[in-house]
PDB file of C-alpha atoms in Angstrom:
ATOM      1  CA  UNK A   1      -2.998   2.963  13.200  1.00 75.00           C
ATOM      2  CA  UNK A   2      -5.179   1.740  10.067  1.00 79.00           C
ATOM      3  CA  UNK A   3      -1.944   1.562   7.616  1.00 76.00           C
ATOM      4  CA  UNK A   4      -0.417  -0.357  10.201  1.00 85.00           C
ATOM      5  CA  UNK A   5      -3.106  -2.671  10.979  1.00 82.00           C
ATOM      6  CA  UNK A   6      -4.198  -2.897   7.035  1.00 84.00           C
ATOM      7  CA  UNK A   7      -0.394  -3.397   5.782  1.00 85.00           C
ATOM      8  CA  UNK A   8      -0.136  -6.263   8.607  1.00 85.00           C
ATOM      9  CA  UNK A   9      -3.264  -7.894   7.595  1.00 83.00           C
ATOM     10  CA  UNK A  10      -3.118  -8.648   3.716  1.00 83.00           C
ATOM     11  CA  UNK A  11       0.872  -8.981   3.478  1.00 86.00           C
ATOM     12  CA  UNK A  12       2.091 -12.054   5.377  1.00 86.00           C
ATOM     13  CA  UNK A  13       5.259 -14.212   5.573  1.00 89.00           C
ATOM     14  CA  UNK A  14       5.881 -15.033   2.053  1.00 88.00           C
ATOM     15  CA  UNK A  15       4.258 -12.349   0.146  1.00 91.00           C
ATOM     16  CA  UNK A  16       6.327  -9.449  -1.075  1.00 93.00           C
ATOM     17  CA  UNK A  17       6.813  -5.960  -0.862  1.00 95.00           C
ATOM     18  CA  UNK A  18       8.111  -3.505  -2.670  1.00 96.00           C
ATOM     19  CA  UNK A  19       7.974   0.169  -0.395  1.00 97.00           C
ATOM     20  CA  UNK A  20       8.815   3.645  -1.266  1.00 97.00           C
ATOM     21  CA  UNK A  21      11.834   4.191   1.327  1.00 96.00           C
ATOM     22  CA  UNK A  22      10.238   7.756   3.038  1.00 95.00           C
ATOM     23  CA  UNK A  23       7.057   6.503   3.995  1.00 95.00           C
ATOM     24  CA  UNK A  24       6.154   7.332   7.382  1.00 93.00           C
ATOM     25  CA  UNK A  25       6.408   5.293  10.559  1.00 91.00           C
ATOM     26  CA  UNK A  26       3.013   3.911  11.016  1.00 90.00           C
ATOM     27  CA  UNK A  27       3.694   2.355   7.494  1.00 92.00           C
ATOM     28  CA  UNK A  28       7.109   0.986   8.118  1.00 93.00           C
ATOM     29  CA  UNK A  29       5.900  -0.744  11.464  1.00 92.00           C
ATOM     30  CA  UNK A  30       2.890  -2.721   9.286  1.00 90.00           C
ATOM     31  CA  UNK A  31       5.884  -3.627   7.043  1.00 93.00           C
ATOM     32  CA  UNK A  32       7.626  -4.988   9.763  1.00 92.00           C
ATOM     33  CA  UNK A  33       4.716  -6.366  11.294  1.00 91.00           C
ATOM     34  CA  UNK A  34       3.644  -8.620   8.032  1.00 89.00           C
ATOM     35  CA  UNK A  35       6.923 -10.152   8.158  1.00 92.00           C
ATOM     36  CA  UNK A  36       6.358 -10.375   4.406  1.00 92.00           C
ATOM     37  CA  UNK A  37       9.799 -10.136   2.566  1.00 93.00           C
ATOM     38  CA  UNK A  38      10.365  -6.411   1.590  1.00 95.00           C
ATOM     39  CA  UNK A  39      12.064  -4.568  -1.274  1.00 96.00           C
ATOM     40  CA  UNK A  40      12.885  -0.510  -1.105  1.00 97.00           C
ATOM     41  CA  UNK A  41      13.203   1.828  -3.641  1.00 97.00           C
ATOM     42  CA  UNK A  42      14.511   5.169  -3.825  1.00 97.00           C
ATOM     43  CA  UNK A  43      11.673   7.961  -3.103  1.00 97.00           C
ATOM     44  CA  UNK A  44       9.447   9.077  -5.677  1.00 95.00           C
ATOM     45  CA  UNK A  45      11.637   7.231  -8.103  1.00 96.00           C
ATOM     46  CA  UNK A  46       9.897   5.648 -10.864  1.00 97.00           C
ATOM     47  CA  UNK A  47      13.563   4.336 -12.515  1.00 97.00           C
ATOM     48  CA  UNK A  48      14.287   3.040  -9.435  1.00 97.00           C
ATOM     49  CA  UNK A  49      11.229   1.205  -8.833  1.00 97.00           C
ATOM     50  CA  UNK A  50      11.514  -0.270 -12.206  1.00 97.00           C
ATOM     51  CA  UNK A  51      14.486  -1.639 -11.619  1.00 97.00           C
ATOM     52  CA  UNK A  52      14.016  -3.273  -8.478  1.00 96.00           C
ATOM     53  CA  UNK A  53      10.304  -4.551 -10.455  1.00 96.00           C
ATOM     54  CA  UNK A  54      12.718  -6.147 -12.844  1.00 95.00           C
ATOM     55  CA  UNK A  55      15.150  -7.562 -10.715  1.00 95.00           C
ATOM     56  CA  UNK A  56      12.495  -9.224  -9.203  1.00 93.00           C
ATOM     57  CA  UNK A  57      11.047 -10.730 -12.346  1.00 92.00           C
ATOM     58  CA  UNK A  58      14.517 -12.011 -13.494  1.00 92.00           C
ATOM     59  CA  UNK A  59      15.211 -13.631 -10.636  1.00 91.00           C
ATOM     60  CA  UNK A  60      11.264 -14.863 -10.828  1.00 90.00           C
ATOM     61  CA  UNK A  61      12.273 -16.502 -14.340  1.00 90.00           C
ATOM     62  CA  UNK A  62      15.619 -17.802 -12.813  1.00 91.00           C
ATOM     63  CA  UNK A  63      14.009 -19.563 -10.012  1.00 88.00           C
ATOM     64  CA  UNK A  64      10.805 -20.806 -12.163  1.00 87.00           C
ATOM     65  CA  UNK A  65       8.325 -19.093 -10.437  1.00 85.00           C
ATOM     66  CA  UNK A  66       4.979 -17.793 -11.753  1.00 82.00           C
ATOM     67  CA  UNK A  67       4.684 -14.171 -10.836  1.00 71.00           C
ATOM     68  CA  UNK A  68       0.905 -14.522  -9.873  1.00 77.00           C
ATOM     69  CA  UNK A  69       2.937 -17.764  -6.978  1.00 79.00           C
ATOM     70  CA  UNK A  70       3.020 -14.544  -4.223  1.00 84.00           C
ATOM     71  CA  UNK A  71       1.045 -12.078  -3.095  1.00 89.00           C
ATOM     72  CA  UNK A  72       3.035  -8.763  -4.587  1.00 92.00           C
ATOM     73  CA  UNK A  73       2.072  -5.174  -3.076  1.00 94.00           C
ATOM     74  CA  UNK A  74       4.148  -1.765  -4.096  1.00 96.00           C
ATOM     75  CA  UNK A  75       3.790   0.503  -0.805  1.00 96.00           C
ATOM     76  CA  UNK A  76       3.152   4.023  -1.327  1.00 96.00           C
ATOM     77  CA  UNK A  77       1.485   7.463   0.765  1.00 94.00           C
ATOM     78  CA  UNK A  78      -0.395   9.744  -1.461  1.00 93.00           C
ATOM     79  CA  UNK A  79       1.268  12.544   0.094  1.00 94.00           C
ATOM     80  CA  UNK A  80       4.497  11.897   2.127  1.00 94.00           C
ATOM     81  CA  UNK A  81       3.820  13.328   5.805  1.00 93.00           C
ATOM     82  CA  UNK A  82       7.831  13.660   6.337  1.00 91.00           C
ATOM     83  CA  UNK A  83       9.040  15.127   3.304  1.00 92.00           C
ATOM     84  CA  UNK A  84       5.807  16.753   1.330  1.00 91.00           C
ATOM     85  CA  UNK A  85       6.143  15.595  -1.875  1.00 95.00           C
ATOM     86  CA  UNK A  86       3.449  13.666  -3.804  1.00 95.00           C
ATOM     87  CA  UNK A  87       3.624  10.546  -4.923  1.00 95.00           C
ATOM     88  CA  UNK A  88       3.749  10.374  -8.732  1.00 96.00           C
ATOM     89  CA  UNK A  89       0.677   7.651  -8.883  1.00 95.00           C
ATOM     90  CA  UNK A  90      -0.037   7.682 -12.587  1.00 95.00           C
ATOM     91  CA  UNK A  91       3.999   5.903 -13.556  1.00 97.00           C
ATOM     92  CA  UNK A  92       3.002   3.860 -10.415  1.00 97.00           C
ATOM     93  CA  UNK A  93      -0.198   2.905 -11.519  1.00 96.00           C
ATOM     94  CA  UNK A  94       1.330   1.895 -14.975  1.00 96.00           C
ATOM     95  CA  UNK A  95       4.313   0.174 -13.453  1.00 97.00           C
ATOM     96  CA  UNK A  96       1.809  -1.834 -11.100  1.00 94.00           C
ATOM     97  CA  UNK A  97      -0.506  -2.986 -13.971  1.00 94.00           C
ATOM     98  CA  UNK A  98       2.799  -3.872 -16.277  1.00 94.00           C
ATOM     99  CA  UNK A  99       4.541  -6.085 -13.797  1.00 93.00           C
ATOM    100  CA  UNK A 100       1.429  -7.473 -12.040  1.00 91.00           C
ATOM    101  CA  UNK A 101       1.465  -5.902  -8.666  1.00 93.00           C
ATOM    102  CA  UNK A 102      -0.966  -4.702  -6.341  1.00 93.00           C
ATOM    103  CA  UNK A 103      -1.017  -1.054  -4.928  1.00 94.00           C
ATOM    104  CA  UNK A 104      -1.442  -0.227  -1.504  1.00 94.00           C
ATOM    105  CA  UNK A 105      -1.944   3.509  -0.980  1.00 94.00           C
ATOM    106  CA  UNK A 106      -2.231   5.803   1.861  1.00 94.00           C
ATOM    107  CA  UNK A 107      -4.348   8.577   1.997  1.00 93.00           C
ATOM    108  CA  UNK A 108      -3.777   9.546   5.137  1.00 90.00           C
ATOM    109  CA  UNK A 109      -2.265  13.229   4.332  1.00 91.00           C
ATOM    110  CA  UNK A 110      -3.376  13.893   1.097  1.00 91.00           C
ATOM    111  CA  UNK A 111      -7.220  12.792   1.804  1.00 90.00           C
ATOM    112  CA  UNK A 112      -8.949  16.689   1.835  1.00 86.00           C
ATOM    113  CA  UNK A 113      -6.029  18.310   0.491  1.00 89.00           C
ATOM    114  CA  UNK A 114      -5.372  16.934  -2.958  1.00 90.00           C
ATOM    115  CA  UNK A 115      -7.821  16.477  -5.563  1.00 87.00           C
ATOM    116  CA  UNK A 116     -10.726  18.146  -7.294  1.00 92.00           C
ATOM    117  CA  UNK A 117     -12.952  17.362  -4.122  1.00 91.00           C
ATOM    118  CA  UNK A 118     -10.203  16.761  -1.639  1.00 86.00           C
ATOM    119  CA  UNK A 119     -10.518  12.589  -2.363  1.00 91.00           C
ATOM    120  CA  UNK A 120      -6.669  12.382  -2.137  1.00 89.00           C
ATOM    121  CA  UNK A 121      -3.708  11.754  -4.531  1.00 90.00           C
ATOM    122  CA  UNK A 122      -5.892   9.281  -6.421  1.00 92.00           C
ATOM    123  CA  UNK A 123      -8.083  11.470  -7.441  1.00 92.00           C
ATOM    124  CA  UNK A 124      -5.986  14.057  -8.222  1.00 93.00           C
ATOM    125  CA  UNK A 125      -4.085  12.074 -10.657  1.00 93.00           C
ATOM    126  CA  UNK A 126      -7.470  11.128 -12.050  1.00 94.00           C
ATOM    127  CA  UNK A 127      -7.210   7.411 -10.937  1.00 92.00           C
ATOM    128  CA  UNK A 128      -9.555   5.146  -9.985  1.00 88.00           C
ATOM    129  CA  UNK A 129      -9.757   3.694  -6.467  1.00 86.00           C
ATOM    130  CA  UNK A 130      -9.932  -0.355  -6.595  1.00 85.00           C
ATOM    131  CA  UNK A 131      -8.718  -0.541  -9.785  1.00 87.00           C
ATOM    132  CA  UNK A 132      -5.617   1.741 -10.020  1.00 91.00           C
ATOM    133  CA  UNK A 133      -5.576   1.072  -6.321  1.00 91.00           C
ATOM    134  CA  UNK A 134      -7.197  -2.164  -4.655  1.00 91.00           C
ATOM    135  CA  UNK A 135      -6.296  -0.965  -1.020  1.00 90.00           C
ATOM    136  CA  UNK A 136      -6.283   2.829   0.317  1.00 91.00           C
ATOM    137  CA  UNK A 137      -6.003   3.827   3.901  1.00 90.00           C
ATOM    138  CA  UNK A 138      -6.863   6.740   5.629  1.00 89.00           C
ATOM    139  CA  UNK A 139      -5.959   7.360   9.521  1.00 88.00           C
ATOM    140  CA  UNK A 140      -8.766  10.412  10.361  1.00 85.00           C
ATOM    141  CA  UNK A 141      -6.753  12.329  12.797  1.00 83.00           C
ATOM    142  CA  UNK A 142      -4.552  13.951  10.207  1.00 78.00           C
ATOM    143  CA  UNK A 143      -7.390  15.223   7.919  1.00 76.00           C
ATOM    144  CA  UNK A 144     -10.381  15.475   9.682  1.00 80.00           C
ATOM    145  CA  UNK A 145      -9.049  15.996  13.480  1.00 77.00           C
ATOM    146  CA  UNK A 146     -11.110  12.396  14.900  1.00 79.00           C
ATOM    147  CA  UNK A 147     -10.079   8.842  15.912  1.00 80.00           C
ATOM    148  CA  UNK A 148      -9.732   5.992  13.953  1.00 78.00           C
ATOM    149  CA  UNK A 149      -9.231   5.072  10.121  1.00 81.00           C
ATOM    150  CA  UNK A 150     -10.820   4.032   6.856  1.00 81.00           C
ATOM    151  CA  UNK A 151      -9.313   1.043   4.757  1.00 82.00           C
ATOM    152  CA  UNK A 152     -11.145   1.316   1.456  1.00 81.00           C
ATOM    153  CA  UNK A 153     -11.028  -1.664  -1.316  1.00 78.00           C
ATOM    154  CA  UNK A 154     -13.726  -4.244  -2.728  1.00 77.00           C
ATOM    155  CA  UNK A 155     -15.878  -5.933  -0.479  1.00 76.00           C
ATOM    156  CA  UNK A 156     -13.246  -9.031  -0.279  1.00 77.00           C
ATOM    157  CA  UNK A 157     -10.950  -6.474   0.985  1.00 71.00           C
ATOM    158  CA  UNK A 158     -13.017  -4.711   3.027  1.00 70.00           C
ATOM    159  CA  UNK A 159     -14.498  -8.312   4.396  1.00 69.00           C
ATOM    160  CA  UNK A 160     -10.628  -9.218   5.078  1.00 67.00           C
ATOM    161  CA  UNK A 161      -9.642  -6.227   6.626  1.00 64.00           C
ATOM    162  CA  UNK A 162     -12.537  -6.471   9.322  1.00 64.00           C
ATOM    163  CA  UNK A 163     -11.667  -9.961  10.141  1.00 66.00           C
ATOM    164  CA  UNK A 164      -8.003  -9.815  10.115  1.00 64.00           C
ATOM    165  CA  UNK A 165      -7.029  -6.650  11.220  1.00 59.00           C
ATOM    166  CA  UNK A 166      -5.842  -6.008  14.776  1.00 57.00           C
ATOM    167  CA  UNK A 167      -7.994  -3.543  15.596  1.00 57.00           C
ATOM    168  CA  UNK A 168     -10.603  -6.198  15.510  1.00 55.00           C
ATOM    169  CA  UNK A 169      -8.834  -8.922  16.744  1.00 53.00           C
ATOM    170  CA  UNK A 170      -7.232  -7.528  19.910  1.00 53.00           C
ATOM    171  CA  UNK A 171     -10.430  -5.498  21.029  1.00 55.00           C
ATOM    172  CA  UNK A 172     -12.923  -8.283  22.672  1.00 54.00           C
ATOM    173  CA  UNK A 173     -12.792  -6.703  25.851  1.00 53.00           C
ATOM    174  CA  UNK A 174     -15.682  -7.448  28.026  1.00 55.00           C
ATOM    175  CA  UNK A 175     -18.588  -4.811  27.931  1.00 55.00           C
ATOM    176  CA  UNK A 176     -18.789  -1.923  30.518  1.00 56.00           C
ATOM    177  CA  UNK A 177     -20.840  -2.629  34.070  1.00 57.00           C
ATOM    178  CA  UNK A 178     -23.927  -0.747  34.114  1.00 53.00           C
TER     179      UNK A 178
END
């Protein structure tokens, strides 16, 4: 799955993250699969999330570390495939940008069914992809009925993703015989 294989290639042992606990399987396996140290919140819960967000930075002060020492990710799906409900991205957003965390989104369910022009939960919370969100996945099979996924980000991301992803790692298989 792209979420998987995207989740699994930026977070590694060390970094943390901080995951909305309803998101779907293919999510929760590239949690597992980063090995990255993990934090859950209550769904949809912005009160929650901030307090976990500022647990986190007490015991950052407590231990002496510089919040920018980790790579930091909050985990969410634009839509949630198991329960419906839409991720309220704008008090994300703004808890992301006042704790310094990154945001890594999936679009999977909510790419050509929310917003203005069916671009997702993003834009229907009239966000900005890269900025409001550095990393958004989309797996194709839910919303357009194909194979395969989209990871969408800077070029650095992008760049990273390609490299480091398993999709591309595990799939050197030798050419067909003609």
């Amino acid at each position: 799955s792209t979420c998987t294989s995207t989740l699994a290639a930026f977070a590694k042992r060390g970094d943390l993250l901080v995951v909305d606990e309803a998101v779907y399987e293919p999510l929760m396996t590239g949690v597992y699969l980063s090995r990255a140290n993990v934090q859950w919140f209550k769904h949809n819960d912005m009160e929650d999330l901030e307090r976990v967000l500022k647990e986190l930075q007490t015991q950052d002060k407590k231990l002496g570390r510089k919040p920018n020492a980790q790579r930091r990710f909050i985990v969410v799906e634009g839509l949630y495939k198991n329960l419906g409900t839409i991720a309220p991205l704008d008090k994300i957003v703004e808890l992301k940008h006042k704790y310094h965390y990154r945001l890594i989104l999936d679009e999977s369910f909510s790419f050509g069914s929310l917003g203005k022009t069916g671009r997702g939960a993003l834009e229907h919370h009239n966000l900005r992809p890269m900025y409001d969100a550095e990393i958004m996945t989309i797996a194709l099979e839910n919303s357009l009925g194909s194979v395969g996924g989209v990871t969408i980000g800077n070029e650095e991301v992008v760049d990273h993703q390609r490299l480091s992803g398993a999709g591309y790692c595990f799939s050197a298989s030798a050419p067909p015989f003609t």
